[in-house]
PDB file of C-alpha atoms in Angstrom:
ATOM      1  CA  MET K 152     -31.102 -83.174 -36.283  1.00 51.00           C
ATOM      2  CA  ASN K 153     -34.398 -83.043 -34.438  1.00 58.00           C
ATOM      3  CA  THR K 154     -36.624 -85.827 -35.752  1.00 69.00           C
ATOM      4  CA  LYS K 155     -39.802 -84.251 -34.377  1.00 79.00           C
ATOM      5  CA  SER K 156     -41.637 -82.473 -37.166  1.00 80.00           C
ATOM      6  CA  HIS K 157     -44.443 -79.972 -37.362  1.00 85.00           C
ATOM      7  CA  GLN K 158     -46.895 -79.951 -40.196  1.00 88.00           C
ATOM      8  CA  ARG K 159     -47.281 -76.484 -41.707  1.00 87.00           C
ATOM      9  CA  ALA K 160     -48.754 -75.012 -44.860  1.00 90.00           C
ATOM     10  CA  TYR K 161     -46.756 -72.522 -46.941  1.00 89.00           C
ATOM     11  CA  ARG K 162     -47.531 -70.958 -50.282  1.00 93.00           C
ATOM     12  CA  ILE K 163     -45.089 -70.970 -53.173  1.00 92.00           C
ATOM     13  CA  GLY K 164     -45.465 -69.871 -56.757  1.00 94.00           C
ATOM     14  CA  ALA K 165     -46.381 -72.297 -59.498  1.00 95.00           C
ATOM     15  CA  GLU K 166     -42.968 -71.999 -61.154  1.00 95.00           C
ATOM     16  CA  HIS K 167     -41.141 -72.939 -57.948  1.00 95.00           C
ATOM     17  CA  HIS K 168     -43.549 -75.798 -57.335  1.00 95.00           C
ATOM     18  CA  GLU K 169     -42.883 -77.175 -60.821  1.00 95.00           C
ATOM     19  CA  GLN K 170     -39.135 -76.923 -60.223  1.00 95.00           C
ATOM     20  CA  LEU K 171     -39.508 -78.752 -56.904  1.00 94.00           C
ATOM     21  CA  GLN K 172     -41.541 -81.490 -58.578  1.00 96.00           C
ATOM     22  CA  THR K 173     -38.901 -81.900 -61.280  1.00 95.00           C
ATOM     23  CA  ILE K 174     -36.129 -82.181 -58.690  1.00 95.00           C
ATOM     24  CA  ALA K 175     -38.172 -84.576 -56.562  1.00 96.00           C
ATOM     25  CA  ARG K 176     -38.880 -86.867 -59.522  1.00 96.00           C
ATOM     26  CA  ALA K 177     -35.242 -86.818 -60.632  1.00 96.00           C
ATOM     27  CA  GLU K 178     -34.055 -87.739 -57.132  1.00 95.00           C
ATOM     28  CA  GLY K 179     -36.824 -90.200 -56.338  1.00 96.00           C
ATOM     29  CA  ARG K 180     -38.001 -88.092 -53.407  1.00 95.00           C
ATOM     30  CA  SER K 181     -41.188 -86.369 -52.393  1.00 95.00           C
ATOM     31  CA  VAL K 182     -41.573 -82.617 -52.795  1.00 95.00           C
ATOM     32  CA  SER K 183     -41.747 -82.439 -48.982  1.00 93.00           C
ATOM     33  CA  ASP K 184     -38.357 -84.146 -48.701  1.00 94.00           C
ATOM     34  CA  VAL K 185     -36.829 -81.736 -51.208  1.00 95.00           C
ATOM     35  CA  LEU K 186     -38.272 -78.779 -49.289  1.00 94.00           C
ATOM     36  CA  ARG K 187     -36.970 -80.098 -45.945  1.00 93.00           C
ATOM     37  CA  ILE K 188     -33.498 -80.537 -47.435  1.00 94.00           C
ATOM     38  CA  ALA K 189     -33.598 -77.078 -49.026  1.00 93.00           C
ATOM     39  CA  VAL K 190     -34.699 -75.413 -45.783  1.00 92.00           C
ATOM     40  CA  ALA K 191     -32.038 -77.269 -43.763  1.00 90.00           C
ATOM     41  CA  GLN K 192     -29.313 -76.234 -46.219  1.00 89.00           C
ATOM     42  CA  PHE K 193     -30.525 -72.635 -46.320  1.00 89.00           C
ATOM     43  CA  LEU K 194     -30.558 -72.350 -42.538  1.00 88.00           C
ATOM     44  CA  SER K 195     -27.155 -73.996 -42.087  1.00 84.00           C
ATOM     45  CA  ASN K 196     -25.567 -71.783 -44.759  1.00 80.00           C
ATOM     46  CA  ARG K 197     -26.917 -68.447 -43.493  1.00 78.00           C
ATOM     47  CA  SER K 198     -24.052 -67.735 -41.102  1.00 73.00           C
ATOM     48  CA  ALA K 199     -21.455 -68.837 -43.652  1.00 72.00           C
ATOM     49  CA  LEU K 200     -22.974 -66.548 -46.265  1.00 69.00           C
ATOM     50  CA  LYS K 201     -23.014 -63.642 -43.857  1.00 80.00           C
ATOM     51  CA  ALA K 202     -19.339 -64.183 -43.011  1.00 77.00           C
ATOM     52  CA  GLY K 203     -18.465 -64.520 -46.702  1.00 81.00           C
ATOM     53  CA  ASP K 204     -20.427 -61.408 -47.581  1.00 83.00           C
ATOM     54  CA  LEU K 205     -18.724 -59.464 -44.812  1.00 85.00           C
ATOM     55  CA  ARG K 206     -15.294 -60.583 -46.084  1.00 88.00           C
ATOM     56  CA  HIS K 207     -16.220 -59.605 -49.640  1.00 89.00           C
ATOM     57  CA  HIS K 208     -17.391 -56.160 -48.540  1.00 89.00           C
ATOM     58  CA  ARG K 209     -14.244 -55.625 -46.465  1.00 91.00           C
ATOM     59  CA  ILE K 210     -11.990 -56.555 -49.402  1.00 95.00           C
ATOM     60  CA  SER K 211     -13.986 -54.306 -51.704  1.00 93.00           C
ATOM     61  CA  GLU K 212     -13.788 -51.323 -49.354  1.00 94.00           C
ATOM     62  CA  TYR K 213     -10.058 -51.861 -48.746  1.00 96.00           C
ATOM     63  CA  SER K 214      -9.402 -52.051 -52.479  1.00 95.00           C
ATOM     64  CA  GLN K 215     -11.372 -48.892 -53.147  1.00 94.00           C
ATOM     65  CA  ILE K 216      -9.548 -46.953 -50.429  1.00 95.00           C
ATOM     66  CA  ALA K 217      -6.148 -48.209 -51.591  1.00 96.00           C
ATOM     67  CA  ILE K 218      -6.814 -47.368 -55.231  1.00 96.00           C
ATOM     68  CA  ASP K 219      -8.165 -43.944 -54.327  1.00 95.00           C
ATOM     69  CA  ALA K 220      -5.041 -43.240 -52.249  1.00 96.00           C
ATOM     70  CA  ILE K 221      -2.761 -44.277 -55.124  1.00 97.00           C
ATOM     71  CA  ILE K 222      -4.687 -42.205 -57.656  1.00 96.00           C
ATOM     72  CA  THR K 223      -4.833 -39.180 -55.346  1.00 95.00           C
ATOM     73  CA  GLN K 224      -1.086 -39.306 -54.699  1.00 97.00           C
ATOM     74  CA  GLN K 225       0.277 -40.368 -58.077  1.00 97.00           C
ATOM     75  CA  TYR K 226      -2.364 -39.323 -60.622  1.00 96.00           C
ATOM     76  CA  PRO K 227      -4.415 -36.503 -59.087  1.00 96.00           C
ATOM     77  CA  ASP K 228      -5.279 -35.092 -62.520  1.00 96.00           C
ATOM     78  CA  LEU K 229      -7.030 -38.373 -63.471  1.00 95.00           C
ATOM     79  CA  ARG K 230      -9.176 -38.585 -60.328  1.00 94.00           C
ATOM     80  CA  PRO K 231     -12.079 -36.393 -61.555  1.00 95.00           C
ATOM     81  CA  ARG K 232     -12.322 -38.377 -64.813  1.00 96.00           C
ATOM     82  CA  ILE K 233     -12.233 -41.676 -62.950  1.00 94.00           C
ATOM     83  CA  LEU K 234     -14.944 -40.548 -60.550  1.00 93.00           C
ATOM     84  CA  ALA K 235     -17.109 -39.307 -63.440  1.00 95.00           C
ATOM     85  CA  GLU K 236     -16.687 -42.631 -65.246  1.00 95.00           C
ATOM     86  CA  THR K 237     -17.539 -44.481 -62.047  1.00 93.00           C
ATOM     87  CA  ASP K 238     -20.754 -42.487 -61.719  1.00 94.00           C
ATOM     88  CA  ARG K 239     -21.605 -43.121 -65.370  1.00 95.00           C
ATOM     89  CA  ARG K 240     -21.110 -46.874 -64.991  1.00 94.00           C
ATOM     90  CA  MET K 241     -23.056 -46.979 -61.738  1.00 93.00           C
ATOM     91  CA  GLU K 242     -25.976 -45.364 -63.518  1.00 93.00           C
ATOM     92  CA  LYS K 243     -25.655 -47.631 -66.565  1.00 93.00           C
ATOM     93  CA  TYR K 244     -25.142 -50.983 -64.823  1.00 92.00           C
ATOM     94  CA  HIS K 245     -26.603 -50.591 -61.346  1.00 90.00           C
ATOM     95  CA  ALA K 246     -29.491 -48.121 -61.567  1.00 85.00           C
ATOM     96  CA  GLU K 247     -32.899 -49.575 -60.890  1.00 71.00           C
TER      97      GLU K 247
END
């Protein structure tokens, strides 16, 4: 890790600052140390999260296609009801 540091000023909300202070006190660190650790972890995990997200999306899409193929072939009469229920649940649980 590069030991050279740059002093910068960033704004955070009061609630996050209080949480950082609580963590810092509990760990016997400064808020600056906690922030440096958090930023380092965030930056090192970004590519792993992207790869994990991509895998999750791929599995989800594959599952949806496979299930749709099975329903279309074996239970075509149920497909309209399933799609209607899907739309209803999307609206109920995922609408903004």
